[in-house]
Amino acid sequence: MKSATHRKTAGQGFTLIEVLFAVAIIGISMVTLVGLEMKTIRLQQISNRITT
C-alpha cells in the first residue's frame, strides 16, 4: 500500500525528468526537420541548375 506522500494529485504537474525528456524529443525533432529542409533547398537549387 502506498503512503499519502507518494500519491500523485491532479494538480501536482510534471516531474523534472518528464519535462527534460519532452524537451529533448522536441529538440531532436527540430534539428532533424531543419536538416531535411536544408537538404531540400540544396536539391532544389541543383535541380534548377540542371533544368536551365
PDB file of C-alpha atoms in Angstrom:
ATOM      1  CA  MET A   1       0.000   0.000   0.000  1.00  0.00           C
ATOM      2  CA  LYS A   2       1.369   3.417  -0.990  1.00  0.00           C
ATOM      3  CA  SER A   3       1.668   6.184   1.525  1.00  0.00           C
ATOM      4  CA  ALA A   4      -0.062   9.514   1.045  1.00  0.00           C
ATOM      5  CA  THR A   5       3.231  11.282   0.303  1.00  0.00           C
ATOM      6  CA  HIS A   6       3.870   9.201  -2.822  1.00  0.00           C
ATOM      7  CA  ARG A   7       0.466   9.653  -4.425  1.00  0.00           C
ATOM      8  CA  LYS A   8       0.239  11.989  -7.387  1.00  0.00           C
ATOM      9  CA  THR A   9      -2.522  14.554  -7.099  1.00  0.00           C
ATOM     10  CA  ALA A  10      -4.276  16.107 -10.072  1.00  0.00           C
ATOM     11  CA  GLY A  11      -2.622  19.492  -9.585  1.00  0.00           C
ATOM     12  CA  GLN A  12       0.910  18.289  -8.961  1.00  0.00           C
ATOM     13  CA  GLY A  13       2.189  18.672 -12.545  1.00  0.00           C
ATOM     14  CA  PHE A  14       5.139  17.084 -14.298  1.00  0.00           C
ATOM     15  CA  THR A  15       8.453  15.972 -12.861  1.00  0.00           C
ATOM     16  CA  LEU A  16      11.724  17.490 -14.000  1.00  0.00           C
ATOM     17  CA  ILE A  17      12.703  14.261 -15.765  1.00  0.00           C
ATOM     18  CA  GLU A  18       9.459  14.243 -17.751  1.00  0.00           C
ATOM     19  CA  VAL A  19       9.962  17.845 -18.837  1.00  0.00           C
ATOM     20  CA  LEU A  20      13.605  17.258 -19.806  1.00  0.00           C
ATOM     21  CA  PHE A  21      12.648  14.164 -21.776  1.00  0.00           C
ATOM     22  CA  ALA A  22       9.945  16.083 -23.669  1.00  0.00           C
ATOM     23  CA  VAL A  23      12.316  18.970 -24.412  1.00  0.00           C
ATOM     24  CA  ALA A  24      14.953  16.524 -25.675  1.00  0.00           C
ATOM     25  CA  ILE A  25      12.474  14.860 -28.024  1.00  0.00           C
ATOM     26  CA  ILE A  26      11.284  18.215 -29.356  1.00  0.00           C
ATOM     27  CA  GLY A  27      14.878  19.393 -29.816  1.00  0.00           C
ATOM     28  CA  ILE A  28      15.918  16.281 -31.716  1.00  0.00           C
ATOM     29  CA  SER A  29      12.828  16.568 -33.906  1.00  0.00           C
ATOM     30  CA  MET A  30      13.538  20.214 -34.711  1.00  0.00           C
ATOM     31  CA  VAL A  31      17.175  19.518 -35.613  1.00  0.00           C
ATOM     32  CA  THR A  32      16.061  16.700 -37.906  1.00  0.00           C
ATOM     33  CA  LEU A  33      13.420  18.853 -39.598  1.00  0.00           C
ATOM     34  CA  VAL A  34      15.826  21.748 -40.152  1.00  0.00           C
ATOM     35  CA  GLY A  35      18.368  19.351 -41.650  1.00  0.00           C
ATOM     36  CA  LEU A  36      15.773  17.940 -44.025  1.00  0.00           C
ATOM     37  CA  GLU A  37      14.684  21.431 -45.035  1.00  0.00           C
ATOM     38  CA  MET A  38      18.272  22.453 -45.803  1.00  0.00           C
ATOM     39  CA  LYS A  39      18.783  19.315 -47.902  1.00  0.00           C
ATOM     40  CA  THR A  40      15.551  20.017 -49.794  1.00  0.00           C
ATOM     41  CA  ILE A  41      16.696  23.561 -50.579  1.00  0.00           C
ATOM     42  CA  ARG A  42      20.080  22.312 -51.849  1.00  0.00           C
ATOM     43  CA  LEU A  43      18.444  19.653 -54.024  1.00  0.00           C
ATOM     44  CA  GLN A  44      16.037  22.224 -55.438  1.00  0.00           C
ATOM     45  CA  GLN A  45      18.926  24.528 -56.347  1.00  0.00           C
ATOM     46  CA  ILE A  46      20.750  21.664 -58.071  1.00  0.00           C
ATOM     47  CA  SER A  47      17.582  20.726 -59.938  1.00  0.00           C
ATOM     48  CA  ASN A  48      17.095  24.322 -61.087  1.00  0.00           C
ATOM     49  CA  ARG A  49      20.683  24.461 -62.411  1.00  0.00           C
ATOM     50  CA  ILE A  50      20.225  21.201 -64.314  1.00  0.00           C
ATOM     51  CA  THR A  51      16.948  22.218 -65.974  1.00  0.00           C
ATOM     52  CA  THR A  52      18.037  25.719 -67.027  1.00  0.00           C
TER      53      THR A  52
END
